[in-house]
C-alpha positions as a printed NumPy array, in Angstrom:
array([[  0.273,   6.726,  20.968],
       [ -3.313,   7.866,  20.374],
       [ -4.884,   6.29 ,  17.262],
       [ -5.749,   9.802,  16.017],
       [ -2.235,  11.19 ,  16.362],
       [ -0.616,  12.435,  13.162],
       [  3.089,  11.722,  12.665],
       [  5.843,  13.55 ,  10.855],
       [  6.752,  11.195,   8.022],
       [ 10.434,  12.07 ,   8.34 ],
       [ 10.445,  10.826,  11.924],
       [  8.731,   7.586,  10.855],
       [ 11.346,   6.641,   8.286],
       [ 14.615,   8.24 ,   9.377],
       [ 15.894,   5.329,  11.48 ],
       [ 14.472,   2.595,   9.247],
       [ 17.035,   1.332,   6.748],
       [ 14.501,  -0.399,   4.512],
       [ 10.817,   0.488,   4.269],
       [ 10.919,  -0.666,   0.632],
       [  8.507,   1.088,  -1.695],
       [  6.035,   3.591,  -0.279],
       [  2.849,   5.45 ,  -1.181],
       [  1.523,   8.536,   0.621],
       [ -1.837,  10.132,  -0.223],
       [ -3.535,  13.017,   1.564],
       [ -4.772,  16.593,   1.581],
       [ -2.613,  19.673,   2.126],
       [ -2.878,  21.628,   5.351],
       [ -4.824,  24.471,   3.695],
       [ -7.24 ,  21.979,   2.147],
       [ -6.595,  23.341,  -1.34 ],
       [ -4.52 ,  20.518,  -2.764],
       [ -4.523,  16.756,  -3.141],
       [ -1.046,  15.344,  -2.63 ],
       [  0.527,  11.985,  -3.305],
       [  4.056,  10.625,  -3.189],
       [  5.713,   7.444,  -4.374],
       [  9.25 ,   6.299,  -3.647],
       [ 11.368,   3.25 ,  -4.342],
       [ 14.31 ,   1.748,  -2.491],
       [ 16.556,  -1.183,  -3.364],
       [ 19.195,  -3.462,  -1.869],
       [ 20.442,  -5.305,  -4.954],
       [ 22.306,  -3.84 ,  -7.928],
       [ 19.342,  -4.792, -10.139],
       [ 16.909,  -2.859,  -7.933],
       [ 19.17 ,   0.16 ,  -7.564],
       [ 19.707,   0.46 , -11.325],
       [ 16.521,   2.501, -11.88 ],
       [ 15.259,   6.011, -12.534],
       [ 11.867,   7.696, -12.668],
       [ 10.9  ,   9.403, -15.915],
       [  7.75 ,  11.375, -16.714],
       [  5.796,  10.566, -19.859],
       [  3.027,  13.111, -20.214],
       [  0.942,  12.92 , -17.032],
       [  2.204,   9.427, -16.231],
       [  5.337,   8.227, -14.466],
       [  7.551,   5.406, -15.696],
       [ 10.462,   3.472, -14.226],
       [ 13.365,   2.664, -16.53 ],
       [ 16.821,   1.164, -16.07 ],
       [ 19.521,   3.722, -15.444],
       [ 22.028,   1.466, -17.224],
       [ 20.214,  -0.96 , -19.545],
       [ 23.319,  -3.149, -19.856],
       [ 23.089,  -4.079, -16.159],
       [ 19.444,  -5.23 , -16.102],
       [ 19.165,  -8.783, -14.759],
       [ 15.399,  -9.272, -14.404],
       [ 13.037,  -6.457, -15.466],
       [  9.81 ,  -8.237, -14.492],
       [  9.34 ,  -6.739, -11.023],
       [ 11.351,  -3.534, -11.275],
       [ 10.265,  -1.891, -14.563],
       [  6.673,  -0.606, -14.62 ],
       [  4.457,   2.491, -14.633],
       [  3.887,   3.54 , -11.007],
       [  1.531,   6.414, -11.908],
       [ -1.293,   6.53 , -14.469],
       [ -3.512,   9.592, -14.813],
       [ -7.136,   9.465, -15.973],
       [ -9.807,  12.144, -16.367],
       [-11.133,  11.967, -12.825],
       [ -8.584,   9.851, -10.979],
       [ -4.908,   9.063, -10.495],
       [ -3.576,   5.552,  -9.888],
       [ -0.307,   4.959,  -8.048],
       [  1.133,   1.514,  -7.291],
       [  4.373,  -0.364,  -6.713],
       [  4.078,  -2.657,  -9.738],
       [  2.434,  -3.449, -13.037],
       [ -0.933,  -3.641, -11.283],
       [ -1.119,   0.06 , -12.177],
       [ -2.036,  -1.047, -15.684],
       [ -4.492,  -3.653, -14.397],
       [ -6.383,  -0.974, -12.452],
       [ -6.188,   1.425, -15.415],
       [ -7.721,  -1.113, -17.809],
       [-10.47 ,  -2.109, -15.372],
       [-11.464,   1.507, -14.755],
       [-11.656,   2.135, -18.503],
       [-14.193,  -0.726, -18.647],
       [-16.314,   0.823, -15.886],
       [-15.112,  -1.589, -13.22 ],
       [-13.622,  -0.764,  -9.833],
       [-10.261,  -0.474,  -8.117],
       [-11.157,  -3.443,  -5.924],
       [-12.306,  -5.605,  -8.842],
       [ -9.017,  -5.006, -10.599],
       [ -6.943,  -5.978,  -7.57 ],
       [ -8.974,  -9.157,  -7.022],
       [ -7.143, -10.448, -10.101],
       [ -3.686,  -9.765,  -8.645],
       [ -1.652, -10.955,  -5.678],
       [  1.688, -10.345,  -3.919],
       [  4.913, -10.546,  -5.927],
       [  6.401, -14.011,  -6.636],
       [  9.753, -13.228,  -5.006],
       [  9.978, -15.945,  -2.353],
       [ 10.846, -15.895,   0.485],
       [  9.892, -12.197,   0.776],
       [  6.569, -12.347,  -1.128],
       [  6.671,  -8.558,  -1.43 ],
       [  3.199,  -7.035,  -1.024],
       [  1.595,  -5.146,  -3.875],
       [  0.584,  -1.729,  -2.574],
       [ -1.776,   0.48 ,  -4.565],
       [ -3.542,   3.805,  -4.209],
       [ -6.154,   5.771,  -6.105],
       [ -7.376,   9.368,  -5.882],
       [-10.937,  10.032,  -7.127],
       [-11.746,  13.661,  -8.03 ],
       [-15.278,  15.129,  -8.12 ],
       [-16.776,  18.615,  -7.594],
       [-13.39 ,  20.147,  -6.698],
       [-12.875,  17.594,  -3.949],
       [-11.436,  14.096,  -3.708],
       [-11.475,  10.817,  -1.836],
       [ -8.809,   8.143,  -1.877],
       [ -8.141,   4.486,  -1.247],
       [ -5.094,   2.408,  -0.382],
       [ -4.694,  -1.321,  -0.869],
       [ -2.217,  -4.001,   0.119],
       [ -2.098,  -7.564,  -1.232],
       [ -0.136,  -9.797,   1.162],
       [  0.852, -13.407,   1.462],
       [ -1.303, -15.267,   3.968],
       [  1.652, -17.31 ,   5.21 ],
       [  5.388, -17.858,   4.865],
       [  4.817, -20.297,   1.995],
       [  2.921, -17.895,  -0.264],
       [  0.005, -20.338,  -0.416],
       [ -2.764, -17.7  ,  -0.479],
       [ -3.283, -13.95 ,  -0.827],
       [ -5.016, -11.668,   1.662],
       [ -6.395,  -8.384,   0.287],
       [ -6.983,  -5.244,   2.354],
       [ -8.506,  -1.966,   1.117],
       [ -8.677,   1.27 ,   3.126],
       [-11.056,   4.015,   1.998],
       [-10.647,   7.636,   3.126],
       [-12.447,  10.962,   3.061],
       [ -9.767,  13.613,   2.642],
       [ -9.11 ,  15.871,   5.626],
       [ -6.954,  18.984,   5.797],
       [ -3.341,  18.29 ,   6.701],
       [ -3.803,  14.527,   6.919],
       [ -2.362,  11.786,   4.755],
       [ -1.928,   8.029,   4.935],
       [  1.326,   6.198,   4.338],
       [  1.684,   2.553,   3.33 ],
       [  4.922,   0.767,   2.481],
       [  5.948,  -2.719,   1.497],
       [  8.079,  -3.646,   4.52 ],
       [  8.156,  -2.908,   8.222],
       [ 11.974,  -2.876,   8.215],
       [ 14.997,  -4.692,   6.799],
       [ 15.453,  -8.409,   7.376],
       [ 15.865, -11.795,   5.735],
       [ 13.205, -12.533,   4.727],
       [ 12.035,  -8.928,   4.795],
       [  9.071,  -8.466,   7.176],
       [  5.903,  -7.412,   5.366],
       [  4.087,  -4.191,   6.31 ],
       [  1.488,  -4.814,   9.018],
       [ -1.447,  -2.847,  10.398],
       [ -3.301,   0.131,   8.948],
       [ -1.638,   2.824,   6.828],
       [  0.099,   5.35 ,   9.06 ],
       [ -1.383,   8.82 ,   9.627],
       [  1.054,  11.515,   8.514],
       [  1.168,  15.295,   8.163],
       [  0.704,  16.806,   4.693],
       [  2.032,  20.392,   4.53 ],
       [  1.126,  23.017,   1.943],
       [  4.695,  23.31 ,   0.728],
       [  5.288,  20.433,  -1.679],
       [  9.027,  21.117,  -1.906],
       [  9.249,  20.873,   1.882],
       [  7.318,  17.611,   1.876],
       [  9.543,  16.111,  -0.831],
       [ 12.679,  17.218,   1.   ],
       [ 11.453,  15.691,   4.267],
       [ 10.865,  12.377,   2.537],
       [ 14.081,  12.282,   0.537],
       [ 16.371,  13.476,   3.333],
       [ 15.056,  10.857,   5.754],
       [ 15.019,   7.822,   3.459],
       [ 18.061,   5.63 ,   4.045],
       [ 20.945,   7.057,   2.026],
       [ 22.283,   3.7  ,   0.858],
       [ 18.968,   2.221,  -0.225],
       [ 16.882,   5.113,  -1.579],
       [ 16.58 ,   5.312,  -5.369],
       [ 13.852,   7.674,  -6.587],
       [ 10.998,   9.864,  -5.317],
       [  8.015,  11.486,  -7.023],
       [  5.617,  13.929,  -5.361],
       [  2.593,  15.533,  -7.024],
       [  0.345,  18.291,  -5.669],
       [ -2.989,  18.831,  -7.48 ],
       [ -4.916,  22.11 ,  -7.103],
       [ -8.505,  21.064,  -6.394],
       [ -9.975,  24.271,  -7.83 ],
       [ -8.158,  24.167, -11.172],
       [ -6.938,  20.591, -11.597],
       [ -3.442,  21.886, -12.352],
       [ -0.554,  20.146, -10.659],
       [  3.013,  20.682,  -9.575],
       [  5.551,  17.939,  -9.012],
       [  8.961,  17.1  ,  -7.639],
       [ 10.989,  14.264,  -9.156],
       [ 14.267,  13.126,  -7.613],
       [ 16.533,  10.378,  -8.962],
       [ 19.618,   9.292,  -7.048],
       [ 21.087,   8.011, -10.332],
       [ 21.982,  10.928, -12.565]])
């Protein structure tokens, strides 16, 4: 495969039972919209007992059935925070860390220097984060992954990928390569994927190809670069 090839995201995930949590950021095919998506999957009853809920321009995760919550520490958080000129999307409470650092005039990278992978040995789930920066009716974006340096969780390696947006191109990062025990951490660079103009089509491609047993919730947002207005699709398996 050529390093500049662009994949259909549905084809990337359809035969993978557990990619975990995933972030996609990119620019629509017409070039008119910034697009991002966030999804969660789960294998345990605690993980599967969740729903996405919008609160203003932010996105929250809540228990579907509060009586069944075993440990909320790694499953209940705000995956999306919206600011004046940027949007933060992550797979954990580091969303709030980045939000607070940006409010103080600090950077995405500085915020994530204070965080590391999740303390869920033996998996040591990576923290994945993304940010879209808007300026002059255009945008750039970054993706980050914080990973354990070894099987013991003795140190954290931090990787940040910075992108200029290009028409029809997005980048996809997820917590795991596939299912396993322990679950193998995502490796390599974020994957290059197609970003269509039709947000409903994009959301459907993602949702239909995520593993039926393990998928939980999906959120997709499309921001018009000329007006700043956005459209979204929110899907919860639990209803």
